[in-house]
Short mmCIF file of C-alpha atoms and ligand atoms in Angstrom, two decimals:
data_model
loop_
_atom_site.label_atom_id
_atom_site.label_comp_id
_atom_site.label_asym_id
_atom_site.label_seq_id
_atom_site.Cartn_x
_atom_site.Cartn_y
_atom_site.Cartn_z
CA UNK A 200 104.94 108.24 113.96
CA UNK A 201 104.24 111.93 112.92
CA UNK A 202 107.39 112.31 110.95
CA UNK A 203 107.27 115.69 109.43
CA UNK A 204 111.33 115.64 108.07
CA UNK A 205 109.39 112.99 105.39
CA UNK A 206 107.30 115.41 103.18
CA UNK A 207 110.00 118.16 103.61
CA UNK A 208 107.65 120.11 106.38
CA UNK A 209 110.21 120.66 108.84
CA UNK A 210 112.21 123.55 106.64
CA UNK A 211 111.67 126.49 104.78
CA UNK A 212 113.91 125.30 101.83
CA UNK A 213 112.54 127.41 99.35
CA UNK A 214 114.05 130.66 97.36
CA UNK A 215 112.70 133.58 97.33
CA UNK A 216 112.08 133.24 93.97
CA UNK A 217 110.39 130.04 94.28
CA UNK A 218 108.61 131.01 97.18
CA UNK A 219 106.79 133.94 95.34
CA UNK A 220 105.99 131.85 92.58
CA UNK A 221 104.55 129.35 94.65
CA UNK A 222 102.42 131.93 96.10
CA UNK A 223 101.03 133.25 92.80
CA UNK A 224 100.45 129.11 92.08
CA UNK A 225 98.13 129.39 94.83
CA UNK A 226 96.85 132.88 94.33
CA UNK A 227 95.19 131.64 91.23
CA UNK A 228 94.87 128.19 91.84
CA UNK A 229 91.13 128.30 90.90
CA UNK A 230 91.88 129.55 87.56
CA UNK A 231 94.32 126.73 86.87
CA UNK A 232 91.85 123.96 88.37
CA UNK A 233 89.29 125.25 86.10
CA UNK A 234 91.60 125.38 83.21
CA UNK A 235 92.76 121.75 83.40
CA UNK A 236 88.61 120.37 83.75
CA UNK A 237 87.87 122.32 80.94
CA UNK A 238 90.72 121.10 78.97
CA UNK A 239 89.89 117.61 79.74
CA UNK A 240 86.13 118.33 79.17
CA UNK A 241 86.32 120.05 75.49
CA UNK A 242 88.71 117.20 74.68
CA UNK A 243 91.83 118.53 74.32
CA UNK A 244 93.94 116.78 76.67
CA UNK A 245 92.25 113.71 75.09
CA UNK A 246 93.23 114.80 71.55
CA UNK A 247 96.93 115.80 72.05
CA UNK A 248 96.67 112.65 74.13
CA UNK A 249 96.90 110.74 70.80
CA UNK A 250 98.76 113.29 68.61
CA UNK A 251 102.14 111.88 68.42
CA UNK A 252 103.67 115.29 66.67
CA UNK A 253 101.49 117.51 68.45
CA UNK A 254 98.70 119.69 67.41
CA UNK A 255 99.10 123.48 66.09
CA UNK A 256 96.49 125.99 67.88
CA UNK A 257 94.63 125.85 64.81
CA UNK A 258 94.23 122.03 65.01
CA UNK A 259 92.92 122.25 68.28
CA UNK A 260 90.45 124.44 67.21
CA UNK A 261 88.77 122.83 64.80
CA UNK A 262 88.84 119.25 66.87
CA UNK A 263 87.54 120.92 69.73
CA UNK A 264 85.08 123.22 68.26
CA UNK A 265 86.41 126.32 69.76
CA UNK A 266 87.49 129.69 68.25
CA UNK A 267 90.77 130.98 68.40
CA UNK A 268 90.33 133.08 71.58
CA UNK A 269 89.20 130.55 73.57
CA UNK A 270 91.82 127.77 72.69
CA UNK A 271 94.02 130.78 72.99
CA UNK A 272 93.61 131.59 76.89
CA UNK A 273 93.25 127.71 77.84
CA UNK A 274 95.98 126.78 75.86
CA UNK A 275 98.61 129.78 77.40
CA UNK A 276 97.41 129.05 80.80
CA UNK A 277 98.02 125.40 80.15
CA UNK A 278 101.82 126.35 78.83
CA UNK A 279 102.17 128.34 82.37
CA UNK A 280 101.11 125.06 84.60
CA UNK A 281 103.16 122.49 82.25
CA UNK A 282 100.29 120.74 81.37
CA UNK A 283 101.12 121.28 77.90
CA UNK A 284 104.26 122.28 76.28
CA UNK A 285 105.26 123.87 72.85
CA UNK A 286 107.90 123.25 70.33
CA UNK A 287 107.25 125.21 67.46
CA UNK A 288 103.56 126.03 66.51
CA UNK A 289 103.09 122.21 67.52
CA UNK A 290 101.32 121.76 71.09
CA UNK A 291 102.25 118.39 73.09
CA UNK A 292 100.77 117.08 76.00
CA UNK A 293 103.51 117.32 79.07
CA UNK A 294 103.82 115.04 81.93
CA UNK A 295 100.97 116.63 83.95
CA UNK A 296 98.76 116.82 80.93
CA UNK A 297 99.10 112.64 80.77
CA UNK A 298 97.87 112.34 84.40
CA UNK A 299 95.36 114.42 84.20
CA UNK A 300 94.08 112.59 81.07
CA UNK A 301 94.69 108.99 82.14
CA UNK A 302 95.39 108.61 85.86
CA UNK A 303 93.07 106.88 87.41
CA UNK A 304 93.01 108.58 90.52
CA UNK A 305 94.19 112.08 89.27
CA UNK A 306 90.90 111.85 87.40
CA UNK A 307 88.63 110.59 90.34
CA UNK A 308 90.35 113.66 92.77
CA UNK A 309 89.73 116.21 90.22
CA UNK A 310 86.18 115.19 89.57
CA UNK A 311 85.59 115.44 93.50
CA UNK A 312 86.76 118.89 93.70
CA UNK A 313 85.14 119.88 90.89
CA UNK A 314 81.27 118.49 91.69
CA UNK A 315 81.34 118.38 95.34
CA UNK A 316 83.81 120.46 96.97
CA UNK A 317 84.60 123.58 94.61
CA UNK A 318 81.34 125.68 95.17
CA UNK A 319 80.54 124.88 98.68
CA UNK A 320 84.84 125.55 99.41
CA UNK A 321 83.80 129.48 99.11
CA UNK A 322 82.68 128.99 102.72
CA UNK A 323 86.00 127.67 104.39
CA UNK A 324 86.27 130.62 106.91
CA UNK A 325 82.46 130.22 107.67
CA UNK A 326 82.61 126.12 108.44
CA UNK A 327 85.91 126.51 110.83
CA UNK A 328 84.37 129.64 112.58
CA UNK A 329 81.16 128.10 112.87
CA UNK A 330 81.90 124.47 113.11
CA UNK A 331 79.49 123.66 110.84
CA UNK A 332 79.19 122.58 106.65
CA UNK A 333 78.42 126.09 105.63
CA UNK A 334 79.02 124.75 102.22
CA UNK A 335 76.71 122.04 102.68
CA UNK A 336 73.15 124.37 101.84
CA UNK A 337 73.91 124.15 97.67
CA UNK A 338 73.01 120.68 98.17
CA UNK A 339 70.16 120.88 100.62
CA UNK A 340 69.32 121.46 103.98
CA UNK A 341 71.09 119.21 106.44
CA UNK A 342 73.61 118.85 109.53
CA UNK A 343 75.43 116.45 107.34
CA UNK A 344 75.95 114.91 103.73
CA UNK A 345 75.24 111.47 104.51
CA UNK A 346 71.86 111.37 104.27
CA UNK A 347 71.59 113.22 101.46
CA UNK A 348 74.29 111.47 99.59
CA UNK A 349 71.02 109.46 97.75
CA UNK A 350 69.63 112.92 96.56
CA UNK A 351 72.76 114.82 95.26
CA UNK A 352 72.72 116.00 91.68
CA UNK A 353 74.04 113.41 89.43
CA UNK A 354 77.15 114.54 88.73
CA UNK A 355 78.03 114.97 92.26
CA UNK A 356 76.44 111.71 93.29
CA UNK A 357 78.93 109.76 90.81
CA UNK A 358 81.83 112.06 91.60
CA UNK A 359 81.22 111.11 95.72
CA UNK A 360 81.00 107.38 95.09
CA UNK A 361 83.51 107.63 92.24
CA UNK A 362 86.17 108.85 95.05
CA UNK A 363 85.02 107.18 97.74
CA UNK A 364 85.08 103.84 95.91
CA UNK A 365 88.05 104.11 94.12
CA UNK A 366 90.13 104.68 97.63
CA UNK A 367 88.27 101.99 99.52
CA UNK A 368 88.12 99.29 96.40
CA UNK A 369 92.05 99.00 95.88
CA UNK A 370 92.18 98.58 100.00
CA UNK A 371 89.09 95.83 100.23
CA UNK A 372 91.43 93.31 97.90
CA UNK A 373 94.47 94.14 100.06
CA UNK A 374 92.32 93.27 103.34
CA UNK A 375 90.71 90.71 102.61
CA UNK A 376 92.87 88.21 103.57
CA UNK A 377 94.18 89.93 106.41
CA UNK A 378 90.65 89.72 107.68
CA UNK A 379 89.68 86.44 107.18
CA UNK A 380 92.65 85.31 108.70
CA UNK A 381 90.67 86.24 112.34
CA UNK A 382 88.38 83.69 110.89
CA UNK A 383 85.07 85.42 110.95
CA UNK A 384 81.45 84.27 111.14
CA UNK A 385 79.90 87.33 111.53
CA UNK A 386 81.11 90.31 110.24
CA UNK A 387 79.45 93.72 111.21
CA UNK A 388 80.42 96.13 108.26
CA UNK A 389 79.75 100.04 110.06
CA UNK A 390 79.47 103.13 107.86
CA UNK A 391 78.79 100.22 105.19
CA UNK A 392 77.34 102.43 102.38
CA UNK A 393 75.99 100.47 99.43
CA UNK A 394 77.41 97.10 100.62
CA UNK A 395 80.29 96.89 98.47
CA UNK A 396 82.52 95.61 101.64
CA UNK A 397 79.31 93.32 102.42
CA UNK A 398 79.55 91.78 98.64
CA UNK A 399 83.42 91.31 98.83
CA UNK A 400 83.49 89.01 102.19
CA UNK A 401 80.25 87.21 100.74
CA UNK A 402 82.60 86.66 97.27
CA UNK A 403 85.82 85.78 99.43
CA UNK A 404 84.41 83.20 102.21
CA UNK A 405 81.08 81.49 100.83
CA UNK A 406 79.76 81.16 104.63
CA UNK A 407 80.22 84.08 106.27
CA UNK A 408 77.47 86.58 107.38
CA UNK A 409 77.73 90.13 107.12
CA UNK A 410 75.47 92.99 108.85
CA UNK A 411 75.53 96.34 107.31
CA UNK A 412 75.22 98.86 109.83
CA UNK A 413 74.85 102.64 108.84
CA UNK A 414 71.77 105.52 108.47
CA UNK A 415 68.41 104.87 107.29
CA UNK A 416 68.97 105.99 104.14
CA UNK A 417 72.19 104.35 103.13
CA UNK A 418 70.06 100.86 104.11
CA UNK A 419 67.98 101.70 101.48
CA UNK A 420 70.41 102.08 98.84
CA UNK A 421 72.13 99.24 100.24
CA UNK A 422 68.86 96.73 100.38
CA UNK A 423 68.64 97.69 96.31
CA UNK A 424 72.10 96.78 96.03
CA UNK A 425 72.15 93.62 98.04
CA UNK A 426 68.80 92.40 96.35
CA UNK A 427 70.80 92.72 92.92
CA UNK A 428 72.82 90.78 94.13
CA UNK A 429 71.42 87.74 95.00
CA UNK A 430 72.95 88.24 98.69
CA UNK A 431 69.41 89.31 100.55
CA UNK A 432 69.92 85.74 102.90
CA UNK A 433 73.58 86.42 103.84
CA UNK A 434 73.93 90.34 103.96
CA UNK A 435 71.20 91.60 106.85
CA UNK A 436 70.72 95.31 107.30
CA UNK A 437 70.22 97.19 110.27
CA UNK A 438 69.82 101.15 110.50
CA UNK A 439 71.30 102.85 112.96
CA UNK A 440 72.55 106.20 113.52
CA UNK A 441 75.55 105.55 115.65
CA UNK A 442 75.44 109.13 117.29
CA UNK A 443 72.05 108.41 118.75
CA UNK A 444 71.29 106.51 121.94
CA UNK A 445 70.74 103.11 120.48
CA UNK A 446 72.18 100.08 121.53
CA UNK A 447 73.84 98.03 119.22
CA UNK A 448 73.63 94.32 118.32
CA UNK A 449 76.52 91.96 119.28
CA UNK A 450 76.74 88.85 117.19
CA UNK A 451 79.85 89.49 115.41
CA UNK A 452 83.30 88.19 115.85
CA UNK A 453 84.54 91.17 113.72
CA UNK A 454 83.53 94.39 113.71
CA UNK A 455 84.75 96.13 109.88
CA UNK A 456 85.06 100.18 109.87
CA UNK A 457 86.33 101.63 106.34
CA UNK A 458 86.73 105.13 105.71
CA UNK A 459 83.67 105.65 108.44
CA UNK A 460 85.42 106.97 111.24
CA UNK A 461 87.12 110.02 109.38
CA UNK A 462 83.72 110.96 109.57
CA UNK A 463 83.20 112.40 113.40
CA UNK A 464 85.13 114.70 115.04
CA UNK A 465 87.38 113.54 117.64
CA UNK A 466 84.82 112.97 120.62
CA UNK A 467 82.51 111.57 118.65
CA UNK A 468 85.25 108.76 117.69
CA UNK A 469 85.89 107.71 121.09
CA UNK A 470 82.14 107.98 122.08
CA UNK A 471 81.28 105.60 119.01
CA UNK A 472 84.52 102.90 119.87
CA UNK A 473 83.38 103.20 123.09
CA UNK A 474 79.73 102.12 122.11
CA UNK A 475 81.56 99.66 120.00
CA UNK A 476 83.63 97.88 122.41
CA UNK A 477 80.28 97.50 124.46
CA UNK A 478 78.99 95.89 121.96
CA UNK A 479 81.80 93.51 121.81
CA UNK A 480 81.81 90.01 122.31
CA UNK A 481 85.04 89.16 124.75
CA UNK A 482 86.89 87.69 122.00
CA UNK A 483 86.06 89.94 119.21
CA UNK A 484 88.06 91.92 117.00
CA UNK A 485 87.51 95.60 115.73
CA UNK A 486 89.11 96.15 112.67
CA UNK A 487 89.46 99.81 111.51
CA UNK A 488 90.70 100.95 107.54
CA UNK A 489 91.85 104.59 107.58
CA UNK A 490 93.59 107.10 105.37
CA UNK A 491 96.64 108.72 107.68
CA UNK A 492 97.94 111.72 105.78
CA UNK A 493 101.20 111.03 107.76
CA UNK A 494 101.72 107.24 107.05
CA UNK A 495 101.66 107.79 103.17
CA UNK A 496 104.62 107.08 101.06
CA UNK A 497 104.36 109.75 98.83
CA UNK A 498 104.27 113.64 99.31
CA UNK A 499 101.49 113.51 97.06
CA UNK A 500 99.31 111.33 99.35
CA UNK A 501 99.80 113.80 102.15
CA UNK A 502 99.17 116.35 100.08
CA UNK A 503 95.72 114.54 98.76
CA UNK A 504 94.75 113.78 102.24
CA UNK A 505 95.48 116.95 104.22
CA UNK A 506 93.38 118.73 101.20
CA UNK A 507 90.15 116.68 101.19
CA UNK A 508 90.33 117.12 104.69
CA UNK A 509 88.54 120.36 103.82
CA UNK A 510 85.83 118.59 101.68
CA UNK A 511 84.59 117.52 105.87
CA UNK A 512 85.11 120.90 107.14
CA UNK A 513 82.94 122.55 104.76
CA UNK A 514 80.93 119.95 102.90
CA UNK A 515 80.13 116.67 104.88
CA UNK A 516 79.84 117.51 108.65
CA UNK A 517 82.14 120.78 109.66
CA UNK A 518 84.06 118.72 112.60
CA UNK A 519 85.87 115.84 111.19
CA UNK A 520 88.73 115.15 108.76
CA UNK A 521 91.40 112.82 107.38
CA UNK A 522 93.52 112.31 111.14
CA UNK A 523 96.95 111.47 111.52
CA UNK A 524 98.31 108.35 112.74
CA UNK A 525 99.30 109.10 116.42
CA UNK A 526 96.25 111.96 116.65
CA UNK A 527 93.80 108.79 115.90
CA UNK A 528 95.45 105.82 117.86
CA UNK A 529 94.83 108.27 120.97
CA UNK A 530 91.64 108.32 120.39
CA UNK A 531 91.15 104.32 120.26
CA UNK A 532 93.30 103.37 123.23
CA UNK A 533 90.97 106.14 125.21
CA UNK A 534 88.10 104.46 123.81
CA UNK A 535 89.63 101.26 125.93
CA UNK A 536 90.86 99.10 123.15
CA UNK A 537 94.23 97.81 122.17
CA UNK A 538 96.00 97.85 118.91
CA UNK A 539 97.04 94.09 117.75
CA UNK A 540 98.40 94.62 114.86
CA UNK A 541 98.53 97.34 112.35
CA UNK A 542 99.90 97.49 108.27
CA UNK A 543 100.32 100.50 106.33
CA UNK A 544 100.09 100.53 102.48
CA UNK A 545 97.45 98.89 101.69
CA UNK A 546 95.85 100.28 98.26
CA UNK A 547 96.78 103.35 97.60
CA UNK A 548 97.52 104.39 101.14
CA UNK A 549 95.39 102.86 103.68
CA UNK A 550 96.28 101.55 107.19
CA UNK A 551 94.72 98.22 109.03
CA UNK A 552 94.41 98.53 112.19
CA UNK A 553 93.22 95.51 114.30
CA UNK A 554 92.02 95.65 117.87
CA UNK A 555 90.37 93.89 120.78
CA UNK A 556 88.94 95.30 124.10
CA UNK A 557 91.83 95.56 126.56
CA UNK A 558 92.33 92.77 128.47
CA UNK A 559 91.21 94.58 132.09
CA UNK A 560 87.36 95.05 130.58
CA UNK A 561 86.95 91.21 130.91
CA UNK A 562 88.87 90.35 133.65
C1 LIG B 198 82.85 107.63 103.60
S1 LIG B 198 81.58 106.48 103.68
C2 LIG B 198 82.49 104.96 103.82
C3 LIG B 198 81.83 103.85 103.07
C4 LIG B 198 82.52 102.50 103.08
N1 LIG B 198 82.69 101.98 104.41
C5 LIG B 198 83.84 102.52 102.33
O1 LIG B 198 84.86 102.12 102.88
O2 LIG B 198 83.83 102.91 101.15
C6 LIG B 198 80.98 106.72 105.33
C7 LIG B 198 79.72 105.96 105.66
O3 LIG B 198 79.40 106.22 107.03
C8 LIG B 198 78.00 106.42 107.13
N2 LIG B 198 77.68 107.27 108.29
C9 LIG B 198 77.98 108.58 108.45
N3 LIG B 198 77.49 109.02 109.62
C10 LIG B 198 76.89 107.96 110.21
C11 LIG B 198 76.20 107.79 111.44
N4 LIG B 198 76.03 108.81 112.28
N5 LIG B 198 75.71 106.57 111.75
C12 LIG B 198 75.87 105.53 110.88
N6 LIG B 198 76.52 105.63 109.70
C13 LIG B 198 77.01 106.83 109.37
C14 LIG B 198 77.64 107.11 105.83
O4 LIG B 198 76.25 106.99 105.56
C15 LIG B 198 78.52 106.38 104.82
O5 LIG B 198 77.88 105.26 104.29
#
């Protein structure tokens, strides 16, 4: 369902005009991103934020402890991207300004680019020649993020699980039900991170069992988080790195993947399903939570989507990304499953897909 008439991506409908201002948007792009986080980190998005006649420059300054040069560059920059406008002498926060202040998720995105993505972005042309992270090496020596998602700096650490859990959270409440309609027992959570998926089923249906599956080093974090939890007797743990060779257990009667399988490249998608539906019990269901930059309802998701698609290129792994819809559902009907059901719009843009083995594999 690759509908590109929906975002507008099937004309060139721009001016001239336009066109060549849109360029010089994106010519200095990085100075406008790092105008609008410094705005909102010396406060004065925040301040205007709650001045109902706006603020003179000369306000500003002395609420925000800066001198009149510096409040002077942010503040004309700001005018040119309409986060702020001007009537007057008085400033006012615009439209954009307000998002950027308040938005949840405007907030969480920004914060991502900012702590994890901007530096290692310099090395875009490396990662897609090379097909490797070649951002990745500010962080620490690796083939991939994941297992050094534990050891980032601070502020990246929060700004990874700030993003990752603010997409997956909104989703979990949405699925919930839809899962436990299959009527689960056993529910294998892969690529479960910390356990917050774990936690939710154990919260929703007081009998079920949940395994967290995913590397050694998300266990751990996961084990601490658990154990806080008073869940230690109905959320087991089992490292695995499902690229490797092992085989995998095959108690449960549904298999959970959130935002896991945007992580591996194409072959490496239908090599793990495939592993998967081995795994399988006849009757099982695979259940699959994804981000489809062309099954969102909004230009803006799209947008979102098809841009932290870069944060895999040249941060987490060099080879995967955010798919489409009809690139991905290739890749599980080659992995010999079938698609039961599947519901768009769950959160803030996820898709459910629910599948079983195809009927021929137990025939
Ligand atoms: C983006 S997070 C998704 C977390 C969670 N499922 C959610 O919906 O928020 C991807 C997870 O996959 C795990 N992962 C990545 N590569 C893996 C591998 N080769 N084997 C097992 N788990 C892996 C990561 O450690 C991480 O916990």
């Amino acid at each position: 369902m690759t509908d590109s008439s929906r975002y507008g991506y099937d004309a060139d409908s721009l001016t001239a005009l336009e066109a060549i201002t849109e360029a010089q948007k994106i010519a200095f792009a990085p100075m406008v991103f790092q105008a609008a986080s410094s705005l909102c980190e010396l406060g004065v998005l925040d301040f205007l934020s709650g001045c109902r006649q706006g603020a003179t420059q000369d306000e500003i300054c002395a609420q925000c402890s800066l001198d009149r040069y510096a409040a002077g560059v942010l503040l004309d920059l700001a005018l040119s991207a309409r986060i702020l406008y001007r009537q007057g002498e008085q400033y006012h926060l615009g439209k954009i300004g307000h998002f950027l202040t308040h938005d949840p998720m405007t907030r969480v995105n920004l914060h991502f680019t900012r702590d994890v993505c901007y530096q290692g972005l310099a090395e875009l042309t490396t990662s897609l020649r090379e097909g490797r992270p070649a951002g990745l090496s500010g962080f620490g020596e690796g083939k991939t993020i994941y297992p050094l998602l534990g050891r980032l700096p601070q502020k990246a650490r929060d700004s990874w699980f700030g993003f990752d859990h603010f997409y997956s959270d909104g989703a979990f409440k949405a699925a919930l039900p839809r899962v436990f309609a299959l009527g689960p027992k056993h529910v294998y959570d892969v690529g479960g991170n910390t356990g917050k998926w774990a936690l939710r089923c154990c919260e929703y249906d007081s009998d079920v069992q949940v395994t967290i599956l995913d590397l050694p080093e998300q266990i751990a974090l996961a084990r601490d988080n658990v154990a806080a939890h008073g869940m230690a007797g109905r959320i087991h743990l089992h490292a695995v790195d499902l690229l490797c060779d092992a085989t995998l257990p095959g108690e449960a009667d549904v298999w959970w993947m959130s935002q896991f399988l945007d992580c591996f490249s194409e072959a490496q998608i239908v090599a793990i399903l495939c592993k998967t539906a081995a795994a399988m019990q006849p009757q099982a269901r695979l259940c699959i939570m994804e981000l489809f930059w062309d099954r969102q309802p909004y230009e803006a998701g799209a947008f979102s989507l098809n841009a932290s698609s870069l944060y895999f290129t040249c941060l987490a792994n060099g080879t995967s990304r955010f798919y489409g819809a009809e690139q991905f559902v290739a890749l599980v009907q080659q992995a010999g499953l079938e698609i039961e059901s599947q519901v768009d719009g769950l959160g803030v843009g996820h898709t459910l897909l629910v599948c079983r083995k195809a009927a021929s594999d137990f025939e």
